[in-house]
Each structure stands twice: as structure tokens, then as C-alpha cells.
């Protein structure tokens, strides 16, 4: 819905193109609803979209948006792709082991393991709580985290649900983030082919530190800006770095079990889609693993170099 609204600015598109884009954007919007947006955050975001359109409709085709050439934009996206390959590498043995465990546990979850956790739309919370239960049985300090933030300036308010694992080491601790539908946060309308390839190079499930997550967010915002610019489309505030960071950097509540008082009445209608979520997630993980297995002989030399460079540079990174 929101991407479709942005495209009203491109008045030269034919009706058939607009119709197809509407279908694609409705699909994206449905995906967002299924994986973590509450009704309140949807309303807040809808208000931001409306304000954005009032300011930007009709201006997308200005000189500032049409002056860049496609070769320059393509070069920018290739640069982003190289950096993403760098930041996808696990930072240490604990993170490497956790990534492997998370993948194995997700693939082990069956539909009968999913239990009602809230009334209305489940938003895949049941999958998260099932994964947290299995992680805790495996010895990890895992929990479901629900973040929320108020709208400020051009950043719409909202909420987000994800998993964290606390790693205790030599008297200190570090939170590692697990997001089970990572790619969906970066889907945009009418993306150029190179952006789609970059999007598909992201992990299906993000497992890593907040530091690495911030680096990936910055890269994807840069890539989205480049893709939208090549299509002479304005950059909306809900694609901004500030909005994306709010999902994982805002105040949060950490829970081991769902609130029982949130479960009432007939919850089957809001929960029935979760079986489809689980099948899609497991299929995507299997496809990702197969792709990485096929590419491993090609990338092994480059991976060794990147791992060496990463160890050398990790102490100099600023959060």
C-alpha cells in the first residue's frame, strides 16, 4: 500500500503498470503485517505516508532525481554488495555456533510445535517463542523482545518483535540479535535488478551483533536510495536509517513466555497463517544453505582473506 502511494508521483506511468505495482505493493504490505507490525504502528505509518505524499507528489521527476546516470547507480550498488559480503561473516566462534544452532532448530520445528500466543493476528510470534524455547533448552539465554518507539520528526512510530541471545563472557555480556524475516525490512517497489540481487544476498535469518546489524542497515539504506533514485522516485522516511534502527535499538521488553491475558476468544483465525510462515521460512533457509554450499568452492579463498581482514579491522570499528 505505501509503495503504491509513493508511485502516484510518476504521472507518466500507464494504467497497466500502476495496476501491476498495486498488486506487488499489496503483497509487500501483507508480508509486513504478517511478520511484526501491530495495528497501531500501521496507523502511525499510514499517517506518515499521507503526509509524505502531500509534500512530494508531483516532485519525483525533478532535475535532482533525473540527473544521475544508471552506470553510476550500478557502480554504487556493486560497492554495497561487496561490503555486505564482508559483514555477513560471523565475528567469532560463539556467533558461528549460534548461527548453526538457530538454523538447525528452525528446521526442526513442526507445525504441531506452534501454540497460540496472542489473540488476533499472531505475526509469527508463535514461531519466535518456539525458537526461544528450543534455544533455552540448548543452553542459551534467549528471549523474545518487543521494542516500541514514538514518532519523532520524519520518523514514524511503531513496534517490532525479534529475539535476542545474551552471551556472557569474562564478566561482560553482549546481546546477539535474531530476526527471522530479515530481508522483508528492505523490500522496495520497482527495485532495479542489482538491488534485488543485493536483497537476496542478505541472510534469511539475521544472527549477529547490534554493531554488525547497524552496518548492514546503513548499506541497505544506501542501496535503496540508489535504486529509487535510478527510477526517479523520492526516498520516503520509512526507508530511512533512523526508522530501521528504531526496530532494534529502541527500548524493549524481554519475555520468555507469552502473556496469558493476551490470549482470549477465538484465536485460530489469527494463528492459522503461521503454518505457512513456518514452511516458507524453512524452505528459504534450505535454499540459502544449498546456494552457499554450491558457491563455497568459488569463495573459499576470498572468504579466508575477508576473515583475516575482519579480525584485523574489528577493533577499529566505531559503533
PDB file of C-alpha atoms in Angstrom:
ATOM      1  CA  UNK A   1       0.000   0.000   0.000  1.00  0.00           C
ATOM      2  CA  UNK A   2       2.639   2.520   0.968  1.00  0.00           C
ATOM      3  CA  UNK A   3       4.888   1.913  -2.026  1.00  0.00           C
ATOM      4  CA  UNK A   4       1.874   2.149  -4.328  1.00  0.00           C
ATOM      5  CA  UNK A   5       1.064   5.544  -2.869  1.00  0.00           C
ATOM      6  CA  UNK A   6       4.574   6.832  -3.487  1.00  0.00           C
ATOM      7  CA  UNK A   7       4.363   5.910  -7.142  1.00  0.00           C
ATOM      8  CA  UNK A   8       1.448   8.264  -7.753  1.00  0.00           C
ATOM      9  CA  UNK A   9       4.104  10.899  -8.315  1.00  0.00           C
ATOM     10  CA  UNK A  10       5.195   9.237 -11.538  1.00  0.00           C
ATOM     11  CA  UNK A  11       2.333  10.547 -13.631  1.00  0.00           C
ATOM     12  CA  UNK A  12       3.658   9.210 -16.925  1.00  0.00           C
ATOM     13  CA  UNK A  13       3.146   5.524 -15.999  1.00  0.00           C
ATOM     14  CA  UNK A  14       0.452   3.657 -17.871  1.00  0.00           C
ATOM     15  CA  UNK A  15      -2.574   2.248 -16.079  1.00  0.00           C
ATOM     16  CA  UNK A  16      -1.442  -1.312 -16.627  1.00  0.00           C
ATOM     17  CA  UNK A  17       1.881  -0.631 -14.895  1.00  0.00           C
ATOM     18  CA  UNK A  18       0.116   1.004 -11.967  1.00  0.00           C
ATOM     19  CA  UNK A  19      -2.183  -1.987 -11.647  1.00  0.00           C
ATOM     20  CA  UNK A  20       0.724  -4.413 -11.510  1.00  0.00           C
ATOM     21  CA  UNK A  21       2.572  -2.266  -8.993  1.00  0.00           C
ATOM     22  CA  UNK A  22      -0.521  -2.144  -6.807  1.00  0.00           C
ATOM     23  CA  UNK A  23      -0.564  -5.925  -6.685  1.00  0.00           C
ATOM     24  CA  UNK A  24       3.128  -6.106  -5.799  1.00  0.00           C
ATOM     25  CA  UNK A  25       2.873  -3.480  -3.100  1.00  0.00           C
ATOM     26  CA  UNK A  26      -0.203  -5.028  -1.564  1.00  0.00           C
ATOM     27  CA  UNK A  27       1.788  -8.232  -1.329  1.00  0.00           C
ATOM     28  CA  UNK A  28       4.653  -6.427   0.396  1.00  0.00           C
ATOM     29  CA  UNK A  29       2.253  -4.740   2.777  1.00  0.00           C
ATOM     30  CA  UNK A  30       0.641  -8.061   3.659  1.00  0.00           C
ATOM     31  CA  UNK A  31       4.056  -9.505   4.345  1.00  0.00           C
ATOM     32  CA  UNK A  32       4.840  -6.686   6.763  1.00  0.00           C
ATOM     33  CA  UNK A  33       1.528  -7.250   8.555  1.00  0.00           C
ATOM     34  CA  UNK A  34       2.275 -10.953   8.948  1.00  0.00           C
ATOM     35  CA  UNK A  35       5.762 -10.552  10.362  1.00  0.00           C
ATOM     36  CA  UNK A  36       5.647  -7.877  13.017  1.00  0.00           C
ATOM     37  CA  UNK A  37       3.611  -4.696  12.567  1.00  0.00           C
ATOM     38  CA  UNK A  38       0.894  -4.033  15.132  1.00  0.00           C
ATOM     39  CA  UNK A  39      -2.346  -2.285  14.169  1.00  0.00           C
ATOM     40  CA  UNK A  40      -1.232   0.883  15.981  1.00  0.00           C
ATOM     41  CA  UNK A  41       2.103   1.088  14.166  1.00  0.00           C
ATOM     42  CA  UNK A  42       0.314   0.559  10.828  1.00  0.00           C
ATOM     43  CA  UNK A  43      -1.917   3.568  11.544  1.00  0.00           C
ATOM     44  CA  UNK A  44       1.085   5.694  12.533  1.00  0.00           C
ATOM     45  CA  UNK A  45       2.929   4.679   9.368  1.00  0.00           C
ATOM     46  CA  UNK A  46      -0.163   5.317   7.223  1.00  0.00           C
ATOM     47  CA  UNK A  47      -0.319   8.862   8.593  1.00  0.00           C
ATOM     48  CA  UNK A  48       3.350   9.378   7.724  1.00  0.00           C
ATOM     49  CA  UNK A  49       2.724   8.106   4.170  1.00  0.00           C
ATOM     50  CA  UNK A  50      -0.149  10.561   3.752  1.00  0.00           C
ATOM     51  CA  UNK A  51       1.975  13.498   4.926  1.00  0.00           C
ATOM     52  CA  UNK A  52       4.824  12.396   2.664  1.00  0.00           C
ATOM     53  CA  UNK A  53       2.562  12.297  -0.399  1.00  0.00           C
ATOM     54  CA  UNK A  54       1.165  15.757   0.246  1.00  0.00           C
ATOM     55  CA  UNK A  55       4.710  17.103   0.194  1.00  0.00           C
ATOM     56  CA  UNK A  56       6.246  15.001  -2.602  1.00  0.00           C
ATOM     57  CA  UNK A  57       3.541  14.078  -5.155  1.00  0.00           C
ATOM     58  CA  UNK A  58       4.476  15.591  -8.469  1.00  0.00           C
ATOM     59  CA  UNK A  59       8.064  16.347  -7.481  1.00  0.00           C
ATOM     60  CA  UNK A  60       9.645  12.958  -8.156  1.00  0.00           C
ATOM     61  CA  UNK A  61      10.520  13.809 -11.719  1.00  0.00           C
ATOM     62  CA  UNK A  62      12.564  16.909 -10.904  1.00  0.00           C
ATOM     63  CA  UNK A  63      16.106  17.518 -12.102  1.00  0.00           C
ATOM     64  CA  UNK A  64      17.601  16.386  -8.794  1.00  0.00           C
ATOM     65  CA  UNK A  65      16.153  12.898  -9.332  1.00  0.00           C
ATOM     66  CA  UNK A  66      16.806  12.515 -13.047  1.00  0.00           C
ATOM     67  CA  UNK A  67      20.333  13.887 -13.254  1.00  0.00           C
ATOM     68  CA  UNK A  68      22.134  10.687 -12.150  1.00  0.00           C
ATOM     69  CA  UNK A  69      23.095   8.154 -14.784  1.00  0.00           C
ATOM     70  CA  UNK A  70      22.387   4.439 -14.453  1.00  0.00           C
ATOM     71  CA  UNK A  71      26.063   3.460 -14.697  1.00  0.00           C
ATOM     72  CA  UNK A  72      26.889   5.498 -11.609  1.00  0.00           C
ATOM     73  CA  UNK A  73      23.971   3.965  -9.713  1.00  0.00           C
ATOM     74  CA  UNK A  74      25.013   0.461 -10.757  1.00  0.00           C
ATOM     75  CA  UNK A  75      28.552   1.126  -9.510  1.00  0.00           C
ATOM     76  CA  UNK A  76      27.171   2.275  -6.158  1.00  0.00           C
ATOM     77  CA  UNK A  77      25.145  -0.915  -5.768  1.00  0.00           C
ATOM     78  CA  UNK A  78      28.107  -3.148  -6.654  1.00  0.00           C
ATOM     79  CA  UNK A  79      30.084  -1.342  -3.945  1.00  0.00           C
ATOM     80  CA  UNK A  80      27.297  -2.091  -1.445  1.00  0.00           C
ATOM     81  CA  UNK A  81      27.186  -5.763  -2.467  1.00  0.00           C
ATOM     82  CA  UNK A  82      30.896  -6.171  -1.767  1.00  0.00           C
ATOM     83  CA  UNK A  83      30.508  -4.696   1.710  1.00  0.00           C
ATOM     84  CA  UNK A  84      27.533  -6.919   2.537  1.00  0.00           C
ATOM     85  CA  UNK A  85      29.628  -9.995   1.735  1.00  0.00           C
ATOM     86  CA  UNK A  86      32.156  -8.689   4.237  1.00  0.00           C
ATOM     87  CA  UNK A  87      29.700  -8.049   7.077  1.00  0.00           C
ATOM     88  CA  UNK A  88      27.855 -11.355   6.619  1.00  0.00           C
ATOM     89  CA  UNK A  89      30.826 -13.278   8.020  1.00  0.00           C
ATOM     90  CA  UNK A  90      30.376 -14.275  11.708  1.00  0.00           C
ATOM     91  CA  UNK A  91      32.582 -12.313  14.120  1.00  0.00           C
ATOM     92  CA  UNK A  92      33.676 -15.221  16.317  1.00  0.00           C
ATOM     93  CA  UNK A  93      33.187 -18.855  17.250  1.00  0.00           C
ATOM     94  CA  UNK A  94      30.232 -18.169  19.559  1.00  0.00           C
ATOM     95  CA  UNK A  95      28.378 -16.332  16.804  1.00  0.00           C
ATOM     96  CA  UNK A  96      29.253 -19.028  14.259  1.00  0.00           C
ATOM     97  CA  UNK A  97      27.953 -21.762  16.555  1.00  0.00           C
ATOM     98  CA  UNK A  98      24.778 -19.813  17.373  1.00  0.00           C
ATOM     99  CA  UNK A  99      24.045 -19.268  13.671  1.00  0.00           C
ATOM    100  CA  UNK A 100      24.339 -23.000  13.016  1.00  0.00           C
ATOM    101  CA  UNK A 101      22.150 -23.857  16.022  1.00  0.00           C
ATOM    102  CA  UNK A 102      19.451 -21.342  15.036  1.00  0.00           C
ATOM    103  CA  UNK A 103      19.223 -22.758  11.520  1.00  0.00           C
ATOM    104  CA  UNK A 104      19.043 -26.334  12.794  1.00  0.00           C
ATOM    105  CA  UNK A 105      16.381 -25.509  15.384  1.00  0.00           C
ATOM    106  CA  UNK A 106      14.188 -23.628  12.918  1.00  0.00           C
ATOM    107  CA  UNK A 107      14.311 -26.571  10.526  1.00  0.00           C
ATOM    108  CA  UNK A 108      13.366 -28.896  13.401  1.00  0.00           C
ATOM    109  CA  UNK A 109      10.187 -27.003  14.356  1.00  0.00           C
ATOM    110  CA  UNK A 110       6.981 -28.697  13.246  1.00  0.00           C
ATOM    111  CA  UNK A 111       3.540 -27.166  12.865  1.00  0.00           C
ATOM    112  CA  UNK A 112       2.371 -29.014  15.980  1.00  0.00           C
ATOM    113  CA  UNK A 113       5.033 -27.116  17.985  1.00  0.00           C
ATOM    114  CA  UNK A 114       3.347 -23.785  17.290  1.00  0.00           C
ATOM    115  CA  UNK A 115       0.996 -22.648  20.039  1.00  0.00           C
ATOM    116  CA  UNK A 116      -1.326 -19.655  20.330  1.00  0.00           C
ATOM    117  CA  UNK A 117       0.464 -16.730  21.961  1.00  0.00           C
ATOM    118  CA  UNK A 118      -1.945 -13.845  21.369  1.00  0.00           C
ATOM    119  CA  UNK A 119      -5.424 -13.014  20.183  1.00  0.00           C
ATOM    120  CA  UNK A 120      -5.862 -11.633  16.687  1.00  0.00           C
ATOM    121  CA  UNK A 121      -3.010 -11.704  14.187  1.00  0.00           C
ATOM    122  CA  UNK A 122      -0.112 -13.762  15.526  1.00  0.00           C
ATOM    123  CA  UNK A 123       2.538 -12.094  13.333  1.00  0.00           C
ATOM    124  CA  UNK A 124       4.680 -15.249  13.667  1.00  0.00           C
ATOM    125  CA  UNK A 125       5.128 -14.702  17.425  1.00  0.00           C
ATOM    126  CA  UNK A 126       4.446 -18.401  17.938  1.00  0.00           C
ATOM    127  CA  UNK A 127       7.497 -19.244  15.805  1.00  0.00           C
ATOM    128  CA  UNK A 128       9.679 -16.894  17.834  1.00  0.00           C
ATOM    129  CA  UNK A 129       8.514 -18.309  21.167  1.00  0.00           C
ATOM    130  CA  UNK A 130       9.031 -21.860  19.887  1.00  0.00           C
ATOM    131  CA  UNK A 131      12.557 -20.981  18.795  1.00  0.00           C
ATOM    132  CA  UNK A 132      13.302 -19.291  22.134  1.00  0.00           C
ATOM    133  CA  UNK A 133      12.121 -22.393  23.996  1.00  0.00           C
ATOM    134  CA  UNK A 134      14.445 -24.609  21.941  1.00  0.00           C
ATOM    135  CA  UNK A 135      17.377 -22.190  22.337  1.00  0.00           C
ATOM    136  CA  UNK A 136      16.950 -22.151  26.113  1.00  0.00           C
ATOM    137  CA  UNK A 137      16.819 -25.949  26.180  1.00  0.00           C
ATOM    138  CA  UNK A 138      20.112 -25.815  24.248  1.00  0.00           C
ATOM    139  CA  UNK A 139      21.688 -23.673  26.971  1.00  0.00           C
ATOM    140  CA  UNK A 140      21.295 -20.171  25.502  1.00  0.00           C
ATOM    141  CA  UNK A 141      19.909 -17.169  27.405  1.00  0.00           C
ATOM    142  CA  UNK A 142      17.319 -16.346  24.740  1.00  0.00           C
ATOM    143  CA  UNK A 143      14.114 -14.313  24.911  1.00  0.00           C
ATOM    144  CA  UNK A 144      11.523 -12.636  22.712  1.00  0.00           C
ATOM    145  CA  UNK A 145      11.991  -8.855  22.658  1.00  0.00           C
ATOM    146  CA  UNK A 146       9.270  -6.341  21.796  1.00  0.00           C
ATOM    147  CA  UNK A 147      10.521  -2.843  21.018  1.00  0.00           C
ATOM    148  CA  UNK A 148       8.386   0.255  20.621  1.00  0.00           C
ATOM    149  CA  UNK A 149       9.064   3.894  19.837  1.00  0.00           C
ATOM    150  CA  UNK A 150       7.185   7.145  19.380  1.00  0.00           C
ATOM    151  CA  UNK A 151       7.177   9.030  16.105  1.00  0.00           C
ATOM    152  CA  UNK A 152       9.569  11.951  16.006  1.00  0.00           C
ATOM    153  CA  UNK A 153      10.016  14.412  13.162  1.00  0.00           C
ATOM    154  CA  UNK A 154      10.119  12.434   9.933  1.00  0.00           C
ATOM    155  CA  UNK A 155      10.463   9.071  11.694  1.00  0.00           C
ATOM    156  CA  UNK A 156       7.097   7.301  12.178  1.00  0.00           C
ATOM    157  CA  UNK A 157       6.459   5.464  15.430  1.00  0.00           C
ATOM    158  CA  UNK A 158       5.986   1.723  15.602  1.00  0.00           C
ATOM    159  CA  UNK A 159       6.937  -1.538  17.271  1.00  0.00           C
ATOM    160  CA  UNK A 160       8.877  -4.658  16.365  1.00  0.00           C
ATOM    161  CA  UNK A 161       9.349  -8.169  17.722  1.00  0.00           C
ATOM    162  CA  UNK A 162      12.589 -10.130  17.496  1.00  0.00           C
ATOM    163  CA  UNK A 163      14.764 -12.497  19.550  1.00  0.00           C
ATOM    164  CA  UNK A 164      17.946 -11.803  21.455  1.00  0.00           C
ATOM    165  CA  UNK A 165      20.570 -14.074  22.993  1.00  0.00           C
ATOM    166  CA  UNK A 166      22.815 -12.758  25.766  1.00  0.00           C
ATOM    167  CA  UNK A 167      26.394 -14.004  25.615  1.00  0.00           C
ATOM    168  CA  UNK A 168      28.228 -13.830  28.964  1.00  0.00           C
ATOM    169  CA  UNK A 169      31.991 -13.823  28.661  1.00  0.00           C
ATOM    170  CA  UNK A 170      34.627 -12.954  31.278  1.00  0.00           C
ATOM    171  CA  UNK A 171      32.324 -10.804  33.374  1.00  0.00           C
ATOM    172  CA  UNK A 172      30.822  -8.912  30.438  1.00  0.00           C
ATOM    173  CA  UNK A 173      27.809  -9.571  28.264  1.00  0.00           C
ATOM    174  CA  UNK A 174      26.727  -8.913  24.687  1.00  0.00           C
ATOM    175  CA  UNK A 175      23.329  -9.118  23.038  1.00  0.00           C
ATOM    176  CA  UNK A 176      23.125 -11.001  19.756  1.00  0.00           C
ATOM    177  CA  UNK A 177      20.051 -10.303  17.630  1.00  0.00           C
ATOM    178  CA  UNK A 178      17.981 -12.924  15.799  1.00  0.00           C
ATOM    179  CA  UNK A 179      15.453 -11.689  13.246  1.00  0.00           C
ATOM    180  CA  UNK A 180      13.629 -14.497  11.473  1.00  0.00           C
ATOM    181  CA  UNK A 181      12.488 -12.492   8.431  1.00  0.00           C
ATOM    182  CA  UNK A 182      15.358 -10.104   7.883  1.00  0.00           C
ATOM    183  CA  UNK A 183      15.018  -9.443   4.157  1.00  0.00           C
ATOM    184  CA  UNK A 184      11.447  -8.177   4.381  1.00  0.00           C
ATOM    185  CA  UNK A 185      12.612  -4.988   6.121  1.00  0.00           C
ATOM    186  CA  UNK A 186      14.286  -3.817   2.906  1.00  0.00           C
ATOM    187  CA  UNK A 187      11.769  -4.651   0.177  1.00  0.00           C
ATOM    188  CA  UNK A 188      11.043  -1.670  -2.072  1.00  0.00           C
ATOM    189  CA  UNK A 189       8.846  -1.070  -5.105  1.00  0.00           C
ATOM    190  CA  UNK A 190      10.199  -1.218  -8.673  1.00  0.00           C
ATOM    191  CA  UNK A 191      13.679  -2.151  -7.487  1.00  0.00           C
ATOM    192  CA  UNK A 192      16.418  -2.315 -10.113  1.00  0.00           C
ATOM    193  CA  UNK A 193      17.789  -5.803 -10.806  1.00  0.00           C
ATOM    194  CA  UNK A 194      21.021  -5.172  -8.931  1.00  0.00           C
ATOM    195  CA  UNK A 195      19.098  -4.173  -5.803  1.00  0.00           C
ATOM    196  CA  UNK A 196      17.076  -7.383  -5.944  1.00  0.00           C
ATOM    197  CA  UNK A 197      20.308  -9.364  -6.088  1.00  0.00           C
ATOM    198  CA  UNK A 198      21.660  -7.454  -3.098  1.00  0.00           C
ATOM    199  CA  UNK A 199      18.427  -8.071  -1.191  1.00  0.00           C
ATOM    200  CA  UNK A 200      18.643 -11.801  -1.875  1.00  0.00           C
ATOM    201  CA  UNK A 201      22.264 -11.829  -0.713  1.00  0.00           C
ATOM    202  CA  UNK A 202      21.154 -10.841   2.792  1.00  0.00           C
ATOM    203  CA  UNK A 203      20.691 -13.676   5.274  1.00  0.00           C
ATOM    204  CA  UNK A 204      17.179 -15.112   5.505  1.00  0.00           C
ATOM    205  CA  UNK A 205      17.566 -15.073   9.289  1.00  0.00           C
ATOM    206  CA  UNK A 206      19.854 -12.449  10.786  1.00  0.00           C
ATOM    207  CA  UNK A 207      22.024 -13.685  13.648  1.00  0.00           C
ATOM    208  CA  UNK A 208      24.633 -11.246  14.878  1.00  0.00           C
ATOM    209  CA  UNK A 209      25.596  -8.247  16.948  1.00  0.00           C
ATOM    210  CA  UNK A 210      23.936  -4.840  17.010  1.00  0.00           C
ATOM    211  CA  UNK A 211      27.173  -3.400  15.626  1.00  0.00           C
ATOM    212  CA  UNK A 212      27.085  -5.556  12.503  1.00  0.00           C
ATOM    213  CA  UNK A 213      23.336  -5.015  12.186  1.00  0.00           C
ATOM    214  CA  UNK A 214      23.854  -1.254  12.109  1.00  0.00           C
ATOM    215  CA  UNK A 215      26.453  -1.632   9.345  1.00  0.00           C
ATOM    216  CA  UNK A 216      24.040  -3.713   7.242  1.00  0.00           C
ATOM    217  CA  UNK A 217      21.224  -1.218   7.792  1.00  0.00           C
ATOM    218  CA  UNK A 218      23.429   1.614   6.584  1.00  0.00           C
ATOM    219  CA  UNK A 219      24.373  -0.339   3.475  1.00  0.00           C
ATOM    220  CA  UNK A 220      20.781  -1.266   2.631  1.00  0.00           C
ATOM    221  CA  UNK A 221      19.600   2.322   3.067  1.00  0.00           C
ATOM    222  CA  UNK A 222      22.352   3.386   0.663  1.00  0.00           C
ATOM    223  CA  UNK A 223      21.296   0.684  -1.807  1.00  0.00           C
ATOM    224  CA  UNK A 224      17.594   1.561  -1.544  1.00  0.00           C
ATOM    225  CA  UNK A 225      18.339   5.244  -2.089  1.00  0.00           C
ATOM    226  CA  UNK A 226      20.364   4.412  -5.204  1.00  0.00           C
ATOM    227  CA  UNK A 227      17.658   2.106  -6.618  1.00  0.00           C
ATOM    228  CA  UNK A 228      14.862   4.612  -6.007  1.00  0.00           C
ATOM    229  CA  UNK A 229      16.973   7.402  -7.486  1.00  0.00           C
ATOM    230  CA  UNK A 230      17.548   5.430 -10.698  1.00  0.00           C
ATOM    231  CA  UNK A 231      13.763   5.152 -11.041  1.00  0.00           C
ATOM    232  CA  UNK A 232      13.286   8.870 -10.312  1.00  0.00           C
ATOM    233  CA  UNK A 233      11.421   8.088  -7.092  1.00  0.00           C
ATOM    234  CA  UNK A 234      11.727  10.073  -3.838  1.00  0.00           C
ATOM    235  CA  UNK A 235      13.201   8.471  -0.739  1.00  0.00           C
ATOM    236  CA  UNK A 236      10.423   8.004   1.859  1.00  0.00           C
ATOM    237  CA  UNK A 237      11.011   8.435   5.617  1.00  0.00           C
ATOM    238  CA  UNK A 238      10.002   4.847   6.444  1.00  0.00           C
ATOM    239  CA  UNK A 239      13.057   3.679   4.473  1.00  0.00           C
ATOM    240  CA  UNK A 240      15.395   5.915   6.483  1.00  0.00           C
ATOM    241  CA  UNK A 241      18.204   4.640   8.685  1.00  0.00           C
ATOM    242  CA  UNK A 242      16.583   6.238  11.739  1.00  0.00           C
ATOM    243  CA  UNK A 243      13.344   4.303  11.220  1.00  0.00           C
ATOM    244  CA  UNK A 244      15.110   0.985  10.583  1.00  0.00           C
ATOM    245  CA  UNK A 245      17.406   1.390  13.584  1.00  0.00           C
ATOM    246  CA  UNK A 246      14.398   2.078  15.805  1.00  0.00           C
ATOM    247  CA  UNK A 247      13.255  -1.518  15.365  1.00  0.00           C
ATOM    248  CA  UNK A 248      16.250  -2.977  17.195  1.00  0.00           C
ATOM    249  CA  UNK A 249      17.725  -0.021  19.103  1.00  0.00           C
ATOM    250  CA  UNK A 250      14.580   1.258  20.843  1.00  0.00           C
ATOM    251  CA  UNK A 251      13.583   0.392  24.446  1.00  0.00           C
ATOM    252  CA  UNK A 252      12.290  -3.173  24.613  1.00  0.00           C
ATOM    253  CA  UNK A 253      10.629  -5.721  26.875  1.00  0.00           C
ATOM    254  CA  UNK A 254      12.258  -9.123  27.165  1.00  0.00           C
ATOM    255  CA  UNK A 255       9.956 -12.137  27.661  1.00  0.00           C
ATOM    256  CA  UNK A 256      10.481 -15.877  27.983  1.00  0.00           C
ATOM    257  CA  UNK A 257       6.796 -16.728  27.703  1.00  0.00           C
ATOM    258  CA  UNK A 258       3.798 -15.007  26.078  1.00  0.00           C
ATOM    259  CA  UNK A 259       1.334 -13.118  28.275  1.00  0.00           C
ATOM    260  CA  UNK A 260      -1.605 -15.389  29.003  1.00  0.00           C
ATOM    261  CA  UNK A 261      -4.005 -12.455  29.309  1.00  0.00           C
ATOM    262  CA  UNK A 262      -3.366 -11.664  25.632  1.00  0.00           C
ATOM    263  CA  UNK A 263      -4.978 -14.976  24.639  1.00  0.00           C
ATOM    264  CA  UNK A 264      -8.755 -14.894  24.643  1.00  0.00           C
ATOM    265  CA  UNK A 265     -11.710 -15.865  22.489  1.00  0.00           C
ATOM    266  CA  UNK A 266     -11.265 -17.472  19.086  1.00  0.00           C
ATOM    267  CA  UNK A 267      -7.606 -17.102  18.159  1.00  0.00           C
ATOM    268  CA  UNK A 268      -7.449 -19.715  15.389  1.00  0.00           C
ATOM    269  CA  UNK A 269      -8.169 -17.238  12.595  1.00  0.00           C
ATOM    270  CA  UNK A 270      -5.189 -15.045  13.500  1.00  0.00           C
ATOM    271  CA  UNK A 271      -2.897 -18.009  14.033  1.00  0.00           C
ATOM    272  CA  UNK A 272      -3.669 -20.225  11.049  1.00  0.00           C
ATOM    273  CA  UNK A 273      -1.282 -18.347   8.716  1.00  0.00           C
ATOM    274  CA  UNK A 274       1.709 -19.191  10.912  1.00  0.00           C
ATOM    275  CA  UNK A 275       1.966 -22.704   9.473  1.00  0.00           C
ATOM    276  CA  UNK A 276       2.522 -21.081   6.083  1.00  0.00           C
ATOM    277  CA  UNK A 277       5.107 -18.716   7.621  1.00  0.00           C
ATOM    278  CA  UNK A 278       6.990 -21.673   9.046  1.00  0.00           C
ATOM    279  CA  UNK A 279       7.021 -23.599   5.760  1.00  0.00           C
ATOM    280  CA  UNK A 280       8.207 -20.529   3.857  1.00  0.00           C
ATOM    281  CA  UNK A 281      10.938 -19.822   6.422  1.00  0.00           C
ATOM    282  CA  UNK A 282      12.213 -23.389   6.372  1.00  0.00           C
ATOM    283  CA  UNK A 283      12.154 -23.534   2.568  1.00  0.00           C
ATOM    284  CA  UNK A 284      14.087 -20.249   2.335  1.00  0.00           C
ATOM    285  CA  UNK A 285      16.715 -21.465   4.795  1.00  0.00           C
ATOM    286  CA  UNK A 286      17.180 -24.692   2.853  1.00  0.00           C
ATOM    287  CA  UNK A 287      17.551 -22.793  -0.424  1.00  0.00           C
ATOM    288  CA  UNK A 288      20.058 -20.424   1.177  1.00  0.00           C
ATOM    289  CA  UNK A 289      22.107 -23.321   2.539  1.00  0.00           C
ATOM    290  CA  UNK A 290      22.135 -25.054  -0.838  1.00  0.00           C
ATOM    291  CA  UNK A 291      23.239 -21.869  -2.604  1.00  0.00           C
ATOM    292  CA  UNK A 292      26.057 -21.309  -0.111  1.00  0.00           C
ATOM    293  CA  UNK A 293      27.169 -24.926  -0.481  1.00  0.00           C
ATOM    294  CA  UNK A 294      27.405 -24.581  -4.257  1.00  0.00           C
ATOM    295  CA  UNK A 295      29.304 -21.294  -4.042  1.00  0.00           C
ATOM    296  CA  UNK A 296      31.688 -22.354  -1.281  1.00  0.00           C
ATOM    297  CA  UNK A 297      34.436 -23.756  -3.579  1.00  0.00           C
ATOM    298  CA  UNK A 298      34.424 -20.484  -5.521  1.00  0.00           C
ATOM    299  CA  UNK A 299      34.509 -18.209  -2.493  1.00  0.00           C
ATOM    300  CA  UNK A 300      36.818 -20.101  -0.156  1.00  0.00           C
ATOM    301  CA  UNK A 301      39.944 -18.085  -0.993  1.00  0.00           C
ATOM    302  CA  UNK A 302      38.109 -14.779  -0.787  1.00  0.00           C
ATOM    303  CA  UNK A 303      36.457 -15.793   2.496  1.00  0.00           C
ATOM    304  CA  UNK A 304      39.818 -16.524   4.084  1.00  0.00           C
ATOM    305  CA  UNK A 305      41.069 -13.097   3.063  1.00  0.00           C
ATOM    306  CA  UNK A 306      37.929 -11.388   4.347  1.00  0.00           C
ATOM    307  CA  UNK A 307      38.100 -13.208   7.678  1.00  0.00           C
ATOM    308  CA  UNK A 308      41.705 -12.129   8.123  1.00  0.00           C
ATOM    309  CA  UNK A 309      40.880  -8.521   7.232  1.00  0.00           C
ATOM    310  CA  UNK A 310      37.863  -8.548   9.519  1.00  0.00           C
ATOM    311  CA  UNK A 311      39.847  -9.751  12.524  1.00  0.00           C
ATOM    312  CA  UNK A 312      42.410  -7.071  11.808  1.00  0.00           C
ATOM    313  CA  UNK A 313      39.843  -4.275  11.469  1.00  0.00           C
ATOM    314  CA  UNK A 314      37.215  -5.284  14.060  1.00  0.00           C
ATOM    315  CA  UNK A 315      38.975  -3.463  16.915  1.00  0.00           C
ATOM    316  CA  UNK A 316      38.891  -0.198  14.965  1.00  0.00           C
ATOM    317  CA  UNK A 317      35.182  -0.162  14.165  1.00  0.00           C
ATOM    318  CA  UNK A 318      33.051   2.512  15.754  1.00  0.00           C
ATOM    319  CA  UNK A 319      29.537   1.554  16.780  1.00  0.00           C
TER     320      UNK A 319
END
